[in-house]
Amino acid sequence: MGDTLDERKKRILKAIIKTYMETGEPVGSRTISKYTDLNVSSATIRNEMSDLTDLGYIIQPHTSAGRIPSDKGYRLYVDELMKEKEDEIEEIRNLMIEKTDKMEKVLKQVAKVLASNTNYATMISVPQYSGSRLKFIQLSRVNELQLVAVVVCEGNVIRNQIINLDEEMDDETILKLNLLLNTNLNGLPIQDINLGMIARLKEQAGIHSGVVATVLDAVAATIHVDEEDLEIYTSGATNIFKYPELSDKSKASELISTFEEKQQLAELVRERMSDTENTGVQVYIGEELPIQTMKDCSVVTATYELGQGMHGTIGIIGPKRMDYENVVDSLKTLKIELDEIFKKKLE
């Protein structure tokens, strides 16, 4: 995308974006000539800005002489111009760590620290399991007409499932079903348990196929995450009132509702977590977001990992003119700190 721009256009675009981040006002050519070392006239800058407008990187709001970045312009800034910034892992280290044994307190503290340091709204999801393998399944008798299936996955995630029987099952049959299930499923990634495998196991179980089906339902439930299961902590939602483009009464009300109800945030997190190839920092600008109420925002996210197939999402929500460099650095710092904190807690 950046191949269509020469170096001067890139520098002018960067100057427009940085100036707009600071002021929130449309940027004119005279302003750019004062704040850059381009050593070219306002007329030349005007021509370059005209080209950037034609290419869709900046837009002219209303009848103003100034320009503001478009989503395409922000995207180029994030993808191309921020490559100059080296990783600096230092700023928030001492602010974030609270000596606490509870993951919830650590995560809530992370959200607060991010909101305080960036002046934007923040969110963080409680870690979920993915890519888990089955460790073992144990069928045991509860009473004459009930069994309990204990399903244990990596990370010692445990799911208990009561199975109601039509008639009593003897110990030898229970033993055979345990052998059938564990021989075929131990060490297998849960995602690899497909319909063909389920059909084969049910066929081998014969008249007890219903028991096998119930156990496999319990296995699937072990990693199933729905809106009620996915817990998200937020902080700094009122920071959006600091930015005029987001403080319009109806827009602000919709955004606050999004933070309070959290269903749409959960959808964003699930979409983020499903992208296993991009676990670093990701930036979503305007229309790239799946949340209608956030079309005037940018969201920067990162994945933190706890090992054992557990990972969660950290996110920062602000205006499109957010300070991307500071936000990206903050997220990278916190991602590393979270990884270290939870690594120590899990040892």
Short mmCIF file of C-alpha atoms in Angstrom, two decimals:
data_model
loop_
_atom_site.label_atom_id
_atom_site.label_comp_id
_atom_site.label_asym_id
_atom_site.label_seq_id
_atom_site.Cartn_x
_atom_site.Cartn_y
_atom_site.Cartn_z
CA MET A 1 0.00 0.00 0.00
CA GLY A 2 2.87 2.34 0.79
CA ASP A 3 4.55 1.68 -2.57
CA THR A 4 2.41 4.38 -4.25
CA LEU A 5 3.93 7.13 -2.07
CA ASP A 6 7.39 8.63 -2.38
CA GLU A 7 9.37 9.56 0.72
CA ARG A 8 8.22 13.21 0.75
CA LYS A 9 4.55 12.26 0.63
CA LYS A 10 5.10 9.80 3.48
CA ARG A 11 6.77 12.47 5.59
CA ILE A 12 3.97 14.96 4.89
CA LEU A 13 1.34 12.35 5.74
CA LYS A 14 3.16 11.54 8.97
CA ALA A 15 3.31 15.24 9.86
CA ILE A 16 -0.43 15.63 9.17
CA ILE A 17 -1.29 12.63 11.34
CA LYS A 18 0.96 13.69 14.23
CA THR A 19 -0.35 17.27 14.15
CA TYR A 20 -3.96 16.03 14.03
CA MET A 21 -3.27 13.72 16.98
CA GLU A 22 -2.10 16.71 19.01
CA THR A 23 -4.80 19.21 18.05
CA GLY A 24 -7.85 17.32 16.81
CA GLU A 25 -8.23 20.09 14.20
CA PRO A 26 -7.94 19.86 10.37
CA VAL A 27 -4.33 20.49 9.30
CA GLY A 28 -3.37 23.07 6.65
CA SER A 29 -0.27 23.33 4.46
CA ARG A 30 1.13 26.32 6.37
CA THR A 31 1.03 24.34 9.62
CA ILE A 32 2.93 21.48 7.98
CA SER A 33 5.57 23.83 6.56
CA LYS A 34 6.25 25.16 10.09
CA TYR A 35 6.54 21.82 11.83
CA THR A 36 8.57 19.78 9.34
CA ASP A 37 12.11 20.04 7.96
CA LEU A 38 11.00 19.43 4.40
CA ASN A 39 12.40 22.76 3.19
CA VAL A 40 9.70 23.10 0.55
CA SER A 41 7.15 25.85 -0.01
CA SER A 42 3.56 25.87 1.18
CA ALA A 43 2.53 25.63 -2.47
CA THR A 44 4.50 22.40 -2.92
CA ILE A 45 3.02 21.00 0.28
CA ARG A 46 -0.46 21.98 -0.98
CA ASN A 47 0.18 20.02 -4.17
CA GLU A 48 1.40 17.00 -2.25
CA MET A 49 -1.64 17.21 0.07
CA SER A 50 -3.86 17.35 -2.99
CA ASP A 51 -2.22 14.17 -4.27
CA LEU A 52 -2.64 12.49 -0.85
CA THR A 53 -6.32 13.45 -0.96
CA ASP A 54 -6.76 12.00 -4.44
CA LEU A 55 -5.07 8.80 -3.27
CA GLY A 56 -7.45 8.56 -0.31
CA TYR A 57 -4.89 8.99 2.50
CA ILE A 58 -6.38 12.27 3.79
CA ILE A 59 -9.80 13.87 3.49
CA GLN A 60 -11.19 17.41 3.57
CA PRO A 61 -13.96 17.76 6.15
CA HIS A 62 -16.78 20.09 5.12
CA THR A 63 -15.46 23.31 3.57
CA SER A 64 -12.36 23.53 5.76
CA ALA A 65 -9.06 24.25 4.03
CA GLY A 66 -7.35 21.71 6.27
CA ARG A 67 -7.18 17.95 5.97
CA ILE A 68 -7.58 15.06 8.39
CA PRO A 69 -6.30 11.49 8.00
CA SER A 70 -8.59 8.85 6.50
CA ASP A 71 -8.71 5.25 7.74
CA LYS A 72 -6.36 4.44 4.82
CA GLY A 73 -3.96 7.13 6.02
CA TYR A 74 -3.95 5.81 9.57
CA ARG A 75 -3.42 2.29 8.24
CA LEU A 76 -0.33 3.41 6.29
CA TYR A 77 0.98 5.23 9.36
CA VAL A 78 0.61 2.10 11.49
CA ASP A 79 1.98 -0.33 8.89
CA GLU A 80 4.78 1.73 7.35
CA LEU A 81 5.79 4.75 9.36
CA MET A 82 5.90 3.15 12.77
CA LYS A 83 8.52 0.64 11.62
CA GLU A 84 11.13 3.23 12.62
CA LYS A 85 10.17 2.87 16.26
CA GLU A 86 12.32 0.34 18.08
CA ASP A 87 10.85 -1.77 20.84
CA GLU A 88 11.36 -0.18 24.23
CA ILE A 89 10.23 -2.37 27.13
CA GLU A 90 10.46 -0.16 30.22
CA GLU A 91 7.75 2.41 31.00
CA ILE A 92 5.01 0.65 32.96
CA ARG A 93 7.02 -2.12 34.64
CA ASN A 94 6.83 -0.77 38.20
CA LEU A 95 3.29 0.60 37.91
CA MET A 96 1.57 -2.64 36.96
CA ILE A 97 2.83 -5.31 39.36
CA GLU A 98 0.81 -5.63 42.54
CA LYS A 99 1.74 -8.44 44.87
CA THR A 100 -1.40 -10.49 44.64
CA ASP A 101 -2.14 -14.14 44.08
CA LYS A 102 -5.42 -13.53 42.32
CA MET A 103 -5.39 -13.36 38.54
CA GLU A 104 -8.51 -11.18 38.56
CA LYS A 105 -6.79 -8.47 40.61
CA VAL A 106 -3.77 -8.51 38.34
CA LEU A 107 -5.94 -8.20 35.22
CA LYS A 108 -8.05 -5.39 36.69
CA GLN A 109 -4.86 -3.60 37.69
CA VAL A 110 -3.53 -3.97 34.15
CA ALA A 111 -6.69 -2.34 32.74
CA LYS A 112 -6.41 0.54 35.23
CA VAL A 113 -2.73 1.12 34.54
CA LEU A 114 -3.29 1.14 30.79
CA ALA A 115 -6.20 3.57 31.08
CA SER A 116 -4.19 5.86 33.36
CA ASN A 117 -1.06 5.83 31.19
CA THR A 118 -2.74 6.22 27.82
CA ASN A 119 -5.84 8.31 28.66
CA TYR A 120 -7.91 5.90 26.57
CA ALA A 121 -10.41 3.17 27.42
CA THR A 122 -9.02 -0.31 28.01
CA MET A 123 -10.19 -3.91 28.18
CA ILE A 124 -8.62 -7.24 29.09
CA SER A 125 -10.14 -10.71 28.82
CA VAL A 126 -9.72 -13.49 31.35
CA PRO A 127 -7.52 -16.15 29.69
CA GLN A 128 -9.23 -18.99 27.83
CA TYR A 129 -8.05 -22.40 26.75
CA SER A 130 -7.35 -23.28 23.14
CA GLY A 131 -5.56 -26.11 21.45
CA SER A 132 -5.97 -28.26 24.57
CA ARG A 133 -5.25 -31.98 24.48
CA LEU A 134 -7.16 -34.57 26.44
CA LYS A 135 -5.19 -36.05 29.34
CA PHE A 136 -7.69 -38.72 30.39
CA ILE A 137 -11.36 -39.59 30.82
CA GLN A 138 -12.67 -41.49 33.85
CA LEU A 139 -16.13 -43.05 34.01
CA SER A 140 -17.24 -43.96 37.55
CA ARG A 141 -20.44 -45.18 39.12
CA VAL A 142 -22.54 -42.73 41.17
CA ASN A 143 -25.46 -45.09 41.80
CA GLU A 144 -27.32 -47.85 39.97
CA LEU A 145 -28.59 -45.59 37.19
CA GLN A 146 -25.96 -42.82 37.10
CA LEU A 147 -22.33 -42.50 36.04
CA VAL A 148 -20.04 -39.51 36.34
CA ALA A 149 -17.60 -38.74 33.51
CA VAL A 150 -14.52 -36.78 34.61
CA VAL A 151 -12.77 -35.16 31.62
CA VAL A 152 -9.28 -33.75 32.24
CA CYS A 153 -7.45 -31.62 29.66
CA GLU A 154 -4.04 -29.94 29.52
CA GLY A 155 -3.71 -27.24 32.12
CA ASN A 156 -5.75 -29.50 34.43
CA VAL A 157 -9.03 -28.15 33.13
CA ILE A 158 -11.67 -30.49 34.55
CA ARG A 159 -15.24 -31.05 33.45
CA ASN A 160 -17.61 -33.36 35.34
CA GLN A 161 -20.68 -34.70 33.56
CA ILE A 162 -23.44 -36.80 35.13
CA ILE A 163 -24.75 -39.52 32.77
CA ASN A 164 -28.20 -41.01 33.38
CA LEU A 165 -28.59 -44.70 32.42
CA ASP A 166 -31.68 -46.61 31.31
CA GLU A 167 -30.46 -49.70 33.13
CA GLU A 168 -27.64 -50.59 35.50
CA MET A 169 -24.16 -51.04 33.99
CA ASP A 170 -21.76 -53.61 35.46
CA ASP A 171 -18.15 -52.84 36.40
CA GLU A 172 -16.71 -54.78 33.45
CA THR A 173 -18.70 -52.69 30.95
CA ILE A 174 -17.61 -49.45 32.64
CA LEU A 175 -13.99 -50.64 32.44
CA LYS A 176 -14.35 -51.46 28.71
CA LEU A 177 -15.82 -48.03 27.98
CA ASN A 178 -12.96 -46.34 29.88
CA LEU A 179 -10.46 -48.32 27.80
CA LEU A 180 -12.29 -47.50 24.56
CA LEU A 181 -12.38 -43.76 25.27
CA ASN A 182 -8.84 -43.39 26.61
CA THR A 183 -7.21 -45.60 23.96
CA ASN A 184 -8.71 -43.46 21.19
CA LEU A 185 -8.68 -40.00 22.76
CA ASN A 186 -5.76 -39.60 25.18
CA GLY A 187 -3.31 -36.94 24.01
CA LEU A 188 -5.57 -35.89 21.14
CA PRO A 189 -6.19 -32.16 20.49
CA ILE A 190 -9.88 -31.55 21.22
CA GLN A 191 -10.26 -29.81 17.84
CA ASP A 192 -9.30 -33.09 16.12
CA ILE A 193 -12.32 -34.96 17.51
CA ASN A 194 -14.50 -34.97 14.39
CA LEU A 195 -17.83 -36.49 13.40
CA GLY A 196 -16.19 -39.53 11.81
CA MET A 197 -14.29 -40.35 15.00
CA ILE A 198 -17.42 -39.88 17.12
CA ALA A 199 -19.41 -42.21 14.82
CA ARG A 200 -16.68 -44.86 15.02
CA LEU A 201 -16.51 -44.73 18.83
CA LYS A 202 -20.30 -44.91 19.14
CA GLU A 203 -20.35 -47.93 16.83
CA GLN A 204 -17.67 -49.66 18.92
CA ALA A 205 -19.64 -48.89 22.09
CA GLY A 206 -22.67 -50.73 20.69
CA ILE A 207 -25.72 -50.43 22.92
CA HIS A 208 -23.80 -47.95 25.09
CA SER A 209 -23.31 -45.43 22.27
CA GLY A 210 -25.42 -42.91 24.18
CA VAL A 211 -22.90 -42.91 27.03
CA VAL A 212 -20.04 -42.21 24.60
CA ALA A 213 -22.03 -39.37 22.98
CA THR A 214 -22.64 -37.75 26.38
CA VAL A 215 -18.96 -38.01 27.32
CA LEU A 216 -17.91 -36.39 24.03
CA ASP A 217 -20.41 -33.59 24.64
CA ALA A 218 -18.64 -32.99 27.97
CA VAL A 219 -15.28 -32.94 26.15
CA ALA A 220 -16.55 -30.30 23.71
CA ALA A 221 -17.99 -28.25 26.59
CA THR A 222 -14.56 -28.13 28.23
CA ILE A 223 -13.31 -25.58 25.72
CA HIS A 224 -16.59 -24.02 24.61
CA VAL A 225 -16.63 -20.29 25.24
CA ASP A 226 -19.87 -18.35 24.90
CA GLU A 227 -20.79 -14.81 25.86
CA GLU A 228 -21.53 -15.75 29.45
CA ASP A 229 -18.20 -17.58 29.89
CA LEU A 230 -15.92 -14.91 28.43
CA GLU A 231 -15.22 -12.43 31.20
CA ILE A 232 -13.81 -9.04 30.28
CA TYR A 233 -12.57 -6.29 32.59
CA THR A 234 -12.69 -2.69 31.40
CA SER A 235 -11.36 0.61 32.68
CA GLY A 236 -11.23 4.26 31.63
CA ALA A 237 -14.47 4.27 29.61
CA THR A 238 -15.10 7.89 30.62
CA ASN A 239 -11.78 8.89 29.03
CA ILE A 240 -13.60 8.98 25.70
CA PHE A 241 -15.26 12.25 26.82
CA LYS A 242 -11.84 13.90 26.55
CA TYR A 243 -11.95 13.63 22.75
CA PRO A 244 -14.44 15.92 20.97
CA GLU A 245 -15.01 13.52 18.07
CA LEU A 246 -16.23 10.87 20.54
CA SER A 247 -17.97 13.05 23.12
CA ASP A 248 -21.11 13.73 21.07
CA LYS A 249 -23.97 12.73 23.39
CA SER A 250 -25.34 9.87 21.27
CA LYS A 251 -21.89 8.50 20.31
CA ALA A 252 -20.64 8.63 23.89
CA SER A 253 -23.78 6.95 25.18
CA GLU A 254 -23.43 4.10 22.66
CA LEU A 255 -19.76 3.62 23.51
CA ILE A 256 -20.42 3.57 27.26
CA SER A 257 -23.16 0.97 26.70
CA THR A 258 -20.70 -1.14 24.69
CA PHE A 259 -18.30 -1.07 27.63
CA GLU A 260 -21.01 -1.84 30.19
CA GLU A 261 -22.75 -4.68 28.34
CA LYS A 262 -19.53 -6.19 26.91
CA GLN A 263 -21.20 -8.63 24.47
CA GLN A 264 -19.71 -6.82 21.46
CA LEU A 265 -16.33 -6.62 23.17
CA ALA A 266 -16.56 -10.38 23.69
CA GLU A 267 -17.19 -10.83 19.95
CA LEU A 268 -14.08 -8.76 19.17
CA VAL A 269 -12.01 -10.80 21.64
CA ARG A 270 -13.25 -14.11 20.22
CA GLU A 271 -12.40 -12.93 16.68
CA ARG A 272 -8.98 -11.85 17.92
CA MET A 273 -8.34 -15.14 19.73
CA SER A 274 -9.37 -17.19 16.69
CA ASP A 275 -6.52 -15.59 14.69
CA THR A 276 -3.77 -17.89 15.94
CA GLU A 277 -1.25 -16.64 13.36
CA ASN A 278 -1.21 -13.01 14.53
CA THR A 279 -0.56 -13.10 18.28
CA GLY A 280 1.43 -9.85 18.41
CA VAL A 281 0.08 -6.30 18.47
CA GLN A 282 -2.79 -5.71 16.02
CA VAL A 283 -4.44 -2.41 15.08
CA TYR A 284 -8.07 -2.04 13.96
CA ILE A 285 -9.03 1.34 12.50
CA GLY A 286 -12.59 2.59 12.03
CA GLU A 287 -14.43 0.44 9.52
CA GLU A 288 -12.04 -2.47 10.18
CA LEU A 289 -13.81 -2.99 13.52
CA PRO A 290 -16.73 -5.45 13.73
CA ILE A 291 -18.43 -3.20 16.32
CA GLN A 292 -20.80 -0.60 14.83
CA THR A 293 -20.56 1.76 17.83
CA MET A 294 -16.77 1.95 17.42
CA LYS A 295 -16.56 3.04 13.78
CA ASP A 296 -15.08 6.38 14.89
CA CYS A 297 -12.46 4.62 17.04
CA SER A 298 -9.25 2.69 16.71
CA VAL A 299 -8.57 -0.42 18.79
CA VAL A 300 -5.09 -1.79 19.44
CA THR A 301 -4.90 -5.34 20.81
CA ALA A 302 -2.27 -7.84 21.92
CA THR A 303 -2.44 -11.48 22.99
CA TYR A 304 -0.88 -12.55 26.28
CA GLU A 305 -0.10 -16.19 26.92
CA LEU A 306 0.06 -18.27 30.08
CA GLY A 307 1.28 -21.51 28.53
CA GLN A 308 -0.71 -24.76 28.69
CA GLY A 309 -2.86 -23.44 25.81
CA MET A 310 -4.18 -20.44 27.80
CA HIS A 311 -4.28 -16.97 26.30
CA GLY A 312 -6.23 -13.73 26.55
CA THR A 313 -6.53 -10.33 24.87
CA ILE A 314 -5.52 -6.84 26.01
CA GLY A 315 -7.06 -3.91 24.13
CA ILE A 316 -6.88 -0.10 24.07
CA ILE A 317 -9.76 1.88 22.57
CA GLY A 318 -9.45 5.52 21.58
CA PRO A 319 -10.00 8.02 18.76
CA LYS A 320 -8.46 7.38 15.36
CA ARG A 321 -5.91 10.08 16.20
CA MET A 322 -4.66 8.11 19.21
CA ASP A 323 -0.93 8.12 19.97
CA TYR A 324 -0.21 4.79 18.28
CA GLU A 325 3.46 4.70 19.24
CA ASN A 326 2.77 5.09 22.95
CA VAL A 327 -0.13 2.64 22.80
CA VAL A 328 1.85 -0.03 20.96
CA ASP A 329 4.78 0.35 23.35
CA SER A 330 2.48 0.14 26.37
CA LEU A 331 0.87 -3.03 25.07
CA LYS A 332 4.18 -4.68 24.27
CA THR A 333 5.44 -3.86 27.75
CA LEU A 334 2.35 -5.25 29.44
CA LYS A 335 2.28 -8.34 27.23
CA ILE A 336 5.81 -9.23 28.36
CA GLU A 337 5.06 -8.40 32.00
CA LEU A 338 1.90 -10.53 32.01
CA ASP A 339 3.74 -13.43 30.44
CA GLU A 340 6.40 -13.20 33.17
CA ILE A 341 3.95 -12.73 36.04
CA PHE A 342 1.80 -15.70 35.14
CA LYS A 343 4.80 -17.85 34.26
CA LYS A 344 6.01 -17.39 37.85
CA LYS A 345 2.56 -18.07 39.27
CA LEU A 346 2.23 -21.29 37.32
CA GLU A 347 5.64 -22.66 38.35
#
